[in-house]
Coordinates of C-alpha atoms in Angstrom, one line a residue:
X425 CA -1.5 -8.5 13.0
X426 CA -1.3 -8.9 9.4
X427 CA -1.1 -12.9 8.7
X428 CA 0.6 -12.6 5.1
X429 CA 3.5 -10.2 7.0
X430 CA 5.8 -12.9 7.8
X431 CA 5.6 -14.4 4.3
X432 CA 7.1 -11.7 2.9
X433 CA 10.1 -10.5 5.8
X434 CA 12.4 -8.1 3.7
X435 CA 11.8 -4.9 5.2
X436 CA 11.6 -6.3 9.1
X437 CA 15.0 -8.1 8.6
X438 CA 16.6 -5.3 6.9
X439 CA 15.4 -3.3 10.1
X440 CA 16.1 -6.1 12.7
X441 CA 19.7 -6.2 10.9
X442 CA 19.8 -2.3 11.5
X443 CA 19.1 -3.0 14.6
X444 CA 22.0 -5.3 15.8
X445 CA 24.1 -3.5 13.9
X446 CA 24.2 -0.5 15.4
X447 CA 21.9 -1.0 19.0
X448 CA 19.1 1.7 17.6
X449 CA 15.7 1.0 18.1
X450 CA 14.1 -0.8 16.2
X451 CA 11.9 2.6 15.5
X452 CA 14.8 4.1 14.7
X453 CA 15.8 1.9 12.1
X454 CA 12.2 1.6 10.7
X455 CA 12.9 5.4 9.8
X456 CA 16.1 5.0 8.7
X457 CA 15.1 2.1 6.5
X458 CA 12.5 3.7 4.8
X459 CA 13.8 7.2 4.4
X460 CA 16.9 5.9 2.5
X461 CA 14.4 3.6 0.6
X462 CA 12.8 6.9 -0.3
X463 CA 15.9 8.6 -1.5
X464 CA 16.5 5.4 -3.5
X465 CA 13.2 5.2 -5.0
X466 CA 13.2 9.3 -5.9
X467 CA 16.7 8.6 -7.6
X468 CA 15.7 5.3 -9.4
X469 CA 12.4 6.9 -10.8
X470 CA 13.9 9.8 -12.0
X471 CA 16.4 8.9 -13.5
X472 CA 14.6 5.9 -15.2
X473 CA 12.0 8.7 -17.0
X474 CA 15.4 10.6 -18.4
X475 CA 16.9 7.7 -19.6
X476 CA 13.5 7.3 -21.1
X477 CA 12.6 10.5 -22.4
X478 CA 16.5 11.9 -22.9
X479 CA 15.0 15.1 -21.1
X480 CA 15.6 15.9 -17.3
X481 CA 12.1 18.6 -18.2
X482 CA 10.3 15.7 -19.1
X483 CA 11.6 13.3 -15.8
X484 CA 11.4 16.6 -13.6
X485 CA 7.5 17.1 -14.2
X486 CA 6.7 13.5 -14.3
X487 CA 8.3 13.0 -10.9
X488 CA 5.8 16.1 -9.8
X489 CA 2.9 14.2 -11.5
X490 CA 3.9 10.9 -9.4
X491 CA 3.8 13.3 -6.1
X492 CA -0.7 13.8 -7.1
X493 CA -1.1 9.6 -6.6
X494 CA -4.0 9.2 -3.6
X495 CA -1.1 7.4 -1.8
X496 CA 1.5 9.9 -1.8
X497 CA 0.9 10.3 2.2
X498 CA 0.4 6.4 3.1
X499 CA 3.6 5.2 1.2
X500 CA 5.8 6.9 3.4
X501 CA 4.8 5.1 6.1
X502 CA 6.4 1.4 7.3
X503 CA 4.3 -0.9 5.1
X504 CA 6.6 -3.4 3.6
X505 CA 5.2 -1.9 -0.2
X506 CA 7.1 1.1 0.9
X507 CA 10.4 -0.6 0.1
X508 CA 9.1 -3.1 -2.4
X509 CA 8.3 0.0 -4.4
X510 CA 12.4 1.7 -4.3
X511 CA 13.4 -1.6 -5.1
X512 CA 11.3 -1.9 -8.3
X513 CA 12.4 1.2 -9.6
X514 CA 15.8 0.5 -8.9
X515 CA 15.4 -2.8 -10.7
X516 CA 13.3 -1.3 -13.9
X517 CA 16.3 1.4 -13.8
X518 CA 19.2 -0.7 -13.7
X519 CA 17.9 -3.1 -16.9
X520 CA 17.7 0.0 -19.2
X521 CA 21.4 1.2 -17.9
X522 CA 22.2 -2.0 -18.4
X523 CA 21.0 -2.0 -22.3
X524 CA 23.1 1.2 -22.8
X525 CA 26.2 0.6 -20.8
X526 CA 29.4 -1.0 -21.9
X527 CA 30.0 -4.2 -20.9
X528 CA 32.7 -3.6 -18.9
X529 CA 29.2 -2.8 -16.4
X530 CA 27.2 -5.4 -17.5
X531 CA 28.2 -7.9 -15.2
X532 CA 28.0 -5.5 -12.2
X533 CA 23.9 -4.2 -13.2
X534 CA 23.5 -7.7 -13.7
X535 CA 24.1 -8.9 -10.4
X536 CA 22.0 -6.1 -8.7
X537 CA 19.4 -6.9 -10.9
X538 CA 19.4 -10.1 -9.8
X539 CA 19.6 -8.9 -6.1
X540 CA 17.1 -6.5 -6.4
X541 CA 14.9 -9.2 -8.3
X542 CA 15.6 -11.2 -5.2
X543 CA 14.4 -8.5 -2.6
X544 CA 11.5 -7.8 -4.2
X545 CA 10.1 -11.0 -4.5
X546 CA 10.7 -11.5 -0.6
X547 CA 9.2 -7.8 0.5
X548 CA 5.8 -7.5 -0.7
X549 CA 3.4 -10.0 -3.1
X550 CA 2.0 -7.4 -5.3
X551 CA 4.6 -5.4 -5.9
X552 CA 6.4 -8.6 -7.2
X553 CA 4.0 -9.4 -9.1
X554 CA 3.5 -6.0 -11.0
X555 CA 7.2 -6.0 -11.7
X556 CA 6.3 -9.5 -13.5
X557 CA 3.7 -8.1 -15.6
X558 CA 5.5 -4.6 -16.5
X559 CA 9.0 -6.9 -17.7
X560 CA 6.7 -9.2 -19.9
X561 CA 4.8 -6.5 -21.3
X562 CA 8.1 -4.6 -21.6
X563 CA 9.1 -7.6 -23.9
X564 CA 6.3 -8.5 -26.1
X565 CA 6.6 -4.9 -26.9
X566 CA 10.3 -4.9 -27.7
X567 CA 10.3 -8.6 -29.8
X568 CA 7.0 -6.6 -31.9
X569 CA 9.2 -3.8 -32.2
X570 CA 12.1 -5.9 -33.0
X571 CA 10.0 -7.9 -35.6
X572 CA 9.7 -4.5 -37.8
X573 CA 13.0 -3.9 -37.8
X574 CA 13.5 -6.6 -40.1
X575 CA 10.9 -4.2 -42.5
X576 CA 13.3 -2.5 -45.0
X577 CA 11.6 0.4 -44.8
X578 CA 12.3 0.1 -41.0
X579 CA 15.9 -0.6 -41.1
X580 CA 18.5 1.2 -39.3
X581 CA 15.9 2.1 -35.6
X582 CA 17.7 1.6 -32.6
X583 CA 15.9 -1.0 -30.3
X584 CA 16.7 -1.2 -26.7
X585 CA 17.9 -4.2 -25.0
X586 CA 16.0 -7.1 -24.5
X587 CA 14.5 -7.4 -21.4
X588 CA 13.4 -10.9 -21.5
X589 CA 16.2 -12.6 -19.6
X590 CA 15.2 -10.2 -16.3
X591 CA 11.5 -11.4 -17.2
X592 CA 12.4 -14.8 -17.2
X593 CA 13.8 -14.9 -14.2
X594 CA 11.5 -12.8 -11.7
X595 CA 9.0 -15.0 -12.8
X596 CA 10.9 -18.3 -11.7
X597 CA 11.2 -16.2 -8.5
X598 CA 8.1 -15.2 -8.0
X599 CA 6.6 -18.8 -8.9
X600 CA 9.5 -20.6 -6.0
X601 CA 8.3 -18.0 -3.5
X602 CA 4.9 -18.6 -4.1
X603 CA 5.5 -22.4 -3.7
X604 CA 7.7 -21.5 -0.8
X605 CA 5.4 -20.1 0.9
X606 CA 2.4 -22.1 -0.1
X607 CA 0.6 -19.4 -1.8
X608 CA -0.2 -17.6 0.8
X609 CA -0.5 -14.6 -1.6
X610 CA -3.1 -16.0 -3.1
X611 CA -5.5 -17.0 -1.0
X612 CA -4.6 -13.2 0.9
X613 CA -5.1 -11.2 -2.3
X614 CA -8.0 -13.4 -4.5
X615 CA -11.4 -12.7 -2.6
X616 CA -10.8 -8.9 -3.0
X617 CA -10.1 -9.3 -6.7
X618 CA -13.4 -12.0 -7.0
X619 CA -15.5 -9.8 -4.9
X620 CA -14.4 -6.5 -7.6
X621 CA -15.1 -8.4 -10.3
X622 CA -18.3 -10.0 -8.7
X623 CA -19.5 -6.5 -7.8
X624 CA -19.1 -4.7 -10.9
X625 CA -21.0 -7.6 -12.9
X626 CA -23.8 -7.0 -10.6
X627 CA -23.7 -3.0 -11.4
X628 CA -23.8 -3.8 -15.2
X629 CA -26.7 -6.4 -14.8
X630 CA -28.8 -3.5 -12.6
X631 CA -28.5 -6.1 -9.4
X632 CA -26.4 -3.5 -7.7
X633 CA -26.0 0.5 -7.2
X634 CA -22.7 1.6 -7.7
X635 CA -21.0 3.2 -4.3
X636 CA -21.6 6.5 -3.4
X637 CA -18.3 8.8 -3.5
X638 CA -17.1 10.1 -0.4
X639 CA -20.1 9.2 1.9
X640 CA -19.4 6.8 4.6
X641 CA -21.6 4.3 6.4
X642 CA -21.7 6.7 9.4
X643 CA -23.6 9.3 6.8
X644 CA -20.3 11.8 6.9
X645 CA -20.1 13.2 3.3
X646 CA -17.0 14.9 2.5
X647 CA -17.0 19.1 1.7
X648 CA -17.9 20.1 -1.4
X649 CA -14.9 21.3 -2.1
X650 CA -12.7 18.1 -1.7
X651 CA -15.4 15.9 -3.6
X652 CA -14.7 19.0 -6.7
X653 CA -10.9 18.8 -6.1
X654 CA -11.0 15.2 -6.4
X655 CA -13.3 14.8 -9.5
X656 CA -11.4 17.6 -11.4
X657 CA -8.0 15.5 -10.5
X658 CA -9.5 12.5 -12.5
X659 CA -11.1 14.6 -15.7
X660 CA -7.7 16.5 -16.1
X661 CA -5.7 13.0 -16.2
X662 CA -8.2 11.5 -18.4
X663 CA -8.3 14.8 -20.4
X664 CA -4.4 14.9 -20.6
X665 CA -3.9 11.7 -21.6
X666 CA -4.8 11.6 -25.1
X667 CA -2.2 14.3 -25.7
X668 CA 0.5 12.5 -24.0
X669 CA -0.1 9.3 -25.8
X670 CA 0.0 11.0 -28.8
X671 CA 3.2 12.6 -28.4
X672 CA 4.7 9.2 -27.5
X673 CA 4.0 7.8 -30.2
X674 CA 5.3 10.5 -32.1
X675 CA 8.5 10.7 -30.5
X676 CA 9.0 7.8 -28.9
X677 CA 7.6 5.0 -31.1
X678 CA 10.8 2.8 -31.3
X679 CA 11.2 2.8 -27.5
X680 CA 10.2 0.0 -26.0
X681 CA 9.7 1.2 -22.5
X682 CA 8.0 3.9 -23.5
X683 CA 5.8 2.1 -24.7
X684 CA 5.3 -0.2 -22.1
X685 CA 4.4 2.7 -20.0
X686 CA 2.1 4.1 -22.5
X687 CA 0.3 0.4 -22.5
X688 CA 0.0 1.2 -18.4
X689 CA -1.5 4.6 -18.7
X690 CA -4.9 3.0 -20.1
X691 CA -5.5 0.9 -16.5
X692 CA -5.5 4.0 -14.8
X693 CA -9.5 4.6 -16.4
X694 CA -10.3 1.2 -15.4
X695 CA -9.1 1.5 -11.6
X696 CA -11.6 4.6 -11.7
X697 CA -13.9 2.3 -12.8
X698 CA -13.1 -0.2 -10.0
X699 CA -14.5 2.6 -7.4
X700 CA -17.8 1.8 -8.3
X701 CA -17.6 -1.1 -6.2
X702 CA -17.3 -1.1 -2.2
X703 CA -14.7 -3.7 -2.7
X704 CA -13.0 -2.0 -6.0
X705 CA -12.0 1.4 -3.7
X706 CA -9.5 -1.3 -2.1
X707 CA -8.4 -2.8 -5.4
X708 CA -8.1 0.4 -6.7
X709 CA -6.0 1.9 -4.1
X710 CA -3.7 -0.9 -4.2
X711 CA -2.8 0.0 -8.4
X712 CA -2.4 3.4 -7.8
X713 CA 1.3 3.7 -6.9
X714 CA 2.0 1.4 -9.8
X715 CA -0.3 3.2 -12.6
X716 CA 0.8 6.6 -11.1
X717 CA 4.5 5.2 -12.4
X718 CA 3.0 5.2 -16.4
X719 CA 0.7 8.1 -16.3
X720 CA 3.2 10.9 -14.3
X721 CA 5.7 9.8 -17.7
X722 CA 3.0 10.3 -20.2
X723 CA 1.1 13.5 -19.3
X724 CA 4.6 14.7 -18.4
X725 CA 6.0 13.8 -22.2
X726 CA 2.4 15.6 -23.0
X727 CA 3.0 19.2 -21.4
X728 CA 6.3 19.0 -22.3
X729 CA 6.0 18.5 -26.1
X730 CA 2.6 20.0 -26.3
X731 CA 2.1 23.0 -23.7
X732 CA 5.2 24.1 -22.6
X733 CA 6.9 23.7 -26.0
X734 CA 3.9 26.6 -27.1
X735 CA 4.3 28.6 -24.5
X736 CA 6.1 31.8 -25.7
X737 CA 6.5 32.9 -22.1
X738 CA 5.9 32.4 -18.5
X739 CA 2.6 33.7 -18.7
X740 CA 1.2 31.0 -20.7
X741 CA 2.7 28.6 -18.3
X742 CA 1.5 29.9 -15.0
X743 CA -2.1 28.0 -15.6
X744 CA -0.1 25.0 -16.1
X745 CA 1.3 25.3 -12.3
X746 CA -2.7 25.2 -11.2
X747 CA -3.1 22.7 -12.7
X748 CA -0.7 20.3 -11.0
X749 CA -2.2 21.7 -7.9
X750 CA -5.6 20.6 -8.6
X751 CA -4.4 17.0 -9.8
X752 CA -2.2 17.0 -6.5
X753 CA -4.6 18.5 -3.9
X754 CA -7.3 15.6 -5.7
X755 CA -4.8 13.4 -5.3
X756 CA -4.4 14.0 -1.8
X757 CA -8.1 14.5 -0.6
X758 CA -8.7 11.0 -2.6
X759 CA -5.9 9.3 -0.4
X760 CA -7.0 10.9 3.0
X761 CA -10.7 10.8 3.1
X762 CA -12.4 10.9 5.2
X763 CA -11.7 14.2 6.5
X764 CA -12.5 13.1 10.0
X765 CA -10.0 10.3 9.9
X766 CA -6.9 13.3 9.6
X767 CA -4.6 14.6 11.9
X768 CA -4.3 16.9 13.5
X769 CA -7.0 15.7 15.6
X770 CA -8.7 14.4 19.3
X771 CA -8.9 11.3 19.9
X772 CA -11.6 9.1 17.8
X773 CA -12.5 5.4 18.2
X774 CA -11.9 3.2 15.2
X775 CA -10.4 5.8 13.2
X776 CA -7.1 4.2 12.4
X777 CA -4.2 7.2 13.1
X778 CA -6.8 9.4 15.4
X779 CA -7.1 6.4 17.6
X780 CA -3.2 5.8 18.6
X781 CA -3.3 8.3 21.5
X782 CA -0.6 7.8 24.9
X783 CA -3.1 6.4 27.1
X784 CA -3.1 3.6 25.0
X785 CA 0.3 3.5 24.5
X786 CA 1.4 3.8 27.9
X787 CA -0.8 0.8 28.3
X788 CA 1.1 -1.2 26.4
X789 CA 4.4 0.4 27.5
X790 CA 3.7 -0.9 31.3
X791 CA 2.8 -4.4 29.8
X792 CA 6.3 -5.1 28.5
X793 CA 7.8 -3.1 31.7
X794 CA 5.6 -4.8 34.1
X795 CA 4.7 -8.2 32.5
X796 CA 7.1 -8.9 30.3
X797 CA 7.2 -9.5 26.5
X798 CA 5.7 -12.6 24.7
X799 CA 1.8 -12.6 26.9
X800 CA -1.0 -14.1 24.7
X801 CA -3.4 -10.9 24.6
X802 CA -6.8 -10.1 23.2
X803 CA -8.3 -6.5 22.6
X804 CA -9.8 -4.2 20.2
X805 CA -7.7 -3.6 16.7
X806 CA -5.7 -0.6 17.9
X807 CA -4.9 -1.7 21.5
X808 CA -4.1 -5.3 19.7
X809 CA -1.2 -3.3 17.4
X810 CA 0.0 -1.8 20.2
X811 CA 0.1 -4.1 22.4
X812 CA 2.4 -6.1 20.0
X813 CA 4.4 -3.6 18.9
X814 CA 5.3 -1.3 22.3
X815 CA 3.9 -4.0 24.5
X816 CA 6.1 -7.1 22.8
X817 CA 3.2 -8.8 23.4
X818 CA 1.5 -12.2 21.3
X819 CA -1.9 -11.0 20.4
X820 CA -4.0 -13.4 19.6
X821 CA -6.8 -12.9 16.7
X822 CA -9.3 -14.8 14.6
X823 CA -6.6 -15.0 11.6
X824 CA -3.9 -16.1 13.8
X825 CA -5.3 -18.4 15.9
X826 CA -8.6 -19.0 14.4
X827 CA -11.0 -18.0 17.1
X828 CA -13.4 -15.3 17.8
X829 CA -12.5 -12.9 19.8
X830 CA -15.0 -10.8 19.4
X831 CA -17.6 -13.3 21.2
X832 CA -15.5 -12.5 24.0
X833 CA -16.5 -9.3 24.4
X834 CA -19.9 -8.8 23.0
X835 CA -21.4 -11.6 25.4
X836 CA -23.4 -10.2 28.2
X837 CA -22.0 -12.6 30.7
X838 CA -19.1 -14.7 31.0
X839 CA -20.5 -17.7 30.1
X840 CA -19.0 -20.7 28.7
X841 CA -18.9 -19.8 25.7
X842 CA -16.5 -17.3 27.1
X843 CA -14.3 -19.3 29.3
X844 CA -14.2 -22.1 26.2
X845 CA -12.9 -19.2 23.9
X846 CA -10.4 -18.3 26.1
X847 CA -8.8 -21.8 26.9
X848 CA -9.2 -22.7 23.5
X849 CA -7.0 -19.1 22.8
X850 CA -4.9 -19.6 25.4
X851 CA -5.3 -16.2 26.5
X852 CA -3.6 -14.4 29.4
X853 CA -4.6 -11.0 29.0
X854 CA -7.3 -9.0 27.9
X855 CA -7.5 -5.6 26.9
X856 CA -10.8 -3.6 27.9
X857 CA -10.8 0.5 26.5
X858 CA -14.2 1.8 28.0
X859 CA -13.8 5.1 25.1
X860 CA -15.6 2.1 23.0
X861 CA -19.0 1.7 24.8
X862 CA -21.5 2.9 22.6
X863 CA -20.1 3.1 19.5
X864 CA -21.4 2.4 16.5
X865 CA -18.9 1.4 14.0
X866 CA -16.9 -1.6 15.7
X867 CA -14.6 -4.3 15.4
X868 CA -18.0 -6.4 16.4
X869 CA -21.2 -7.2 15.1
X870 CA -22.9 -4.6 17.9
X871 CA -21.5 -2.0 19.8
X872 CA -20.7 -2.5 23.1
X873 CA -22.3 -1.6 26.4
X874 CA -21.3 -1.0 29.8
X875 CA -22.4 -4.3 31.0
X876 CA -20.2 -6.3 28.3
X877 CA -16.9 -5.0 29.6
X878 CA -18.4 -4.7 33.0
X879 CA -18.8 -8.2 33.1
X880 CA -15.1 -9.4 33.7
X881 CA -14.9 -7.6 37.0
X882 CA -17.7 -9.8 38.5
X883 CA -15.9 -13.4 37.7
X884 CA -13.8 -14.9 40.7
X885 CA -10.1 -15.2 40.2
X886 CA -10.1 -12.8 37.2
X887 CA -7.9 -9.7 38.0
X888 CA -7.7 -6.0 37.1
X889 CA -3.4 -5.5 36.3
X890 CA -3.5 -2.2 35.1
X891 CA -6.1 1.0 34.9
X892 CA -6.0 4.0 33.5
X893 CA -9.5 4.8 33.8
X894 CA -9.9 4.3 29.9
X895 CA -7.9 1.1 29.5
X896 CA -8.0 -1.5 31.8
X897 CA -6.0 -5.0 31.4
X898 CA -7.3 -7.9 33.1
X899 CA -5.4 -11.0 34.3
X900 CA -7.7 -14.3 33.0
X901 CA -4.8 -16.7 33.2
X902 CA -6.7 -18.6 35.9
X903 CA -9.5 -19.4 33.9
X904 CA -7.7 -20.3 30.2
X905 CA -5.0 -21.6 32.2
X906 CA -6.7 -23.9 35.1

């Protein structure tokens, strides 16, 4: 379904281990998996911003702030950046424990650094790699601020432990992973950066209009409302910013993480700027769990020192709670849109969590009752997920088995063409939902018509298994399989 998944199995064997451990589900321990990675990561993070700051205040807002990132709602779901994510934060937190503890502990941190080093590298590609880039810059900021110590007039700050040894070594492990796994990463990850880049040197040349904000290609523009909310979220970062910068650097000028997170906050503007671009809004989604992680710490070190620090009483502070709502409800209608795509809702085709509905379900349900686990089947991109993950079936796609399936279904007749794509997909199955006819935004190059999906019930020895009315499963194992 996704063909980098397997590259990077930490979350599915941690569940699968679950799993045999105890006879759950494997849903089950999906939710067990990632709810404890949850409490981990809400643990690591805030205590990571007091150790930072010295101020629960100061870690208790910027753990608020963190809540107003677009993808708030998504990362709780099972995406293997969902534990990736606990397990950087656990990392980041246990090399600054590690700096201030005794050493009676250092050998302890130190082996769940290297552990949790370990599990990151293995779970998810970009989350690795962003805990590369945060340790280095982490220590070119601590050997600068190391360098002025030997300054007389400096003499006598205390600088944090080196972080350079935990650098070191995520990057040897990120770089025998990579090999491992021939780069997979890569090649999964480099045309979206190419095509951001590509795209917003067109916008600057006046070879391409920037992307219109909240419109879709259907025409669907979000409420007014939302497209306010959301705009207001961004100009009260940017606008708090400068304030928590500043008092960073007041405060916090010998801290090197601090810092380091300070050096974050300024790619939050340019992933603003990367939703210019059609391709950027994907890019850009992708930083915003990591940026989130600089800019909750330094607009929260901001109202801290600056606002509520002012504030005589709890009158002046009450704007300050609006505020965070505006940033949080922006953050949220960013992270959601469009509004159609939401739940609560009907049934709606391609529309990702609107179109997992039972009938579909149960579909896949009497596959792996009725069939049996491990069938080679075709079908649209929801059935296909299902299909492998309540049906236990082997669905086969253009990036797993390098055909089209789509010529499969938007051919008038079951032509050669056809029959050739099927034996050459060794396909058993295939998965017909009738909701699809007529629609415009597909999985295809056109939308589909009656007479398309019609077409399999005229060929001899191909075989209706299963119908709903809406979903219909039909047996072509004669014909891939002669």
């Amino acid at each position: 379904l996704l063909p980098i998944s397997p590259f990077y199995p930490g979350l599915q064997i941690v569940t699968n281990a679950l799993t045999n451990v105890t006879g759950l589900s494997i849903f089950a321990s999906g939710m067990i998996v990632i709810n404890t990675a949850g409490i981990v990561f809400v643990l690591s993070l805030f205590l990571f911003y007091e150790y930072i700051s010295g101020s629960a205040l100061v870690a208790g807002i910027a753990m608020m702030l963190y809540m107003a990132k677009p993808t708030f709602f998504s990362d709780t779901l099972y995406h293997y950046e969902d534990l990736a994510m606990p397990l950087m934060a656990f990392v980041l937190y246990a090399v600054v424990q590690r700096s201030s503890s005794s050493k009676a502990y250092h050998l302890g941190l130190t082996v769940a650094i290297w552990l949790g080093l370990a599990a990151v590298v293995v779970t998810h590609h970009v989350t690795s790699f962003m805990l590369d880039l945060v340790l280095i810059v982490w220590t070119m900021v601590f050997l600068i601020l190391k360098r002025r110590t030997l300054n007389p007039k400096n003499r006598g700050q205390e600088i944090q432990g080196n972080p350079g040894g935990t650098a070191l070594l995520a990057i040897v492990l990120t770089s025998l992973w990579l090999l491992y796994t021939g780069a997979q990463a890569v090649g999964y990850l480099y045309p979206t950066y190419s095509s951001t880049v590509s795209q917003f040197l067109q916008i600057l040349a006046g070879e391409r209009e920037t992307r219109q904000f909240f419109h879709d290609a259907g025409g669907f523009v979000e409420p007014l409302w939302e497209r306010i909310a959301a705009f207001a979220a961004v100009a009260l970062i940017m606008l708090g910013l400068p304030f928590g910068l500043f008092q960073i650097w007041r405060r916090y000028r010998a801290n090197a993480t601090a810092l380091m997170l300070a050096i974050a906050a300024f790619i939050y503007p340019v992933s603003q700027l990367m939703r210019l671009t059609s391709s950027g809004v994907n890019l850009g989604g992708r930083l915003q769990p990591y940026v989130f992680g600089a800019i909750a710490l330094v607009l929260a070190v901001g109202i801290t020192h600056f606002w509520i620090a002012r504030a005589p009483n709890w009158m002046y502070r009450l704007p300050l709670v609006g505020l965070l709502a505006i940033i949080f409800i922006g953050g949220w209608v960013t992270g959601t849109s469009p509004l159609w795509n939401r739940l609560p809702g009907s049934y709606l085709p391609y529309s990702d969590q609107r179109s997992i509905q039972p009938e579909s379900i149960m579909a896949a349900k009497w596959a792996y009752s009725y069939l049996g686990p491990g069938h080679r089947v075709i079908g649209d991109q929801v059935n296909t997920i299902l299909m492998a993950t309540y049906g236990g079936q082997w669905v086969v796609t253009p990036s797993n088995d390098q055909i089209l399936v789509s010529s499969i279904y938007i051919s008038p007749t079951f032509d050669h063409d056809v029959v050739s794509t099927l034996q050459q997909g060794d396909v058993q199955y295939i998965v017909v939902d009738r909701r699809l006819i007529g629609v415009d935004q597909t999985d295809y190059s056109e939308p589909l018509d009656a007479g398309m999906l019609a077409k399999f019930d005229e060929v001899q020895n191909v075989n209706r298994v299963f119908d709903s009315g809406n979903i219909i499963l039909y047996d072509v194992k004669a014909i891939s399989q002669p």
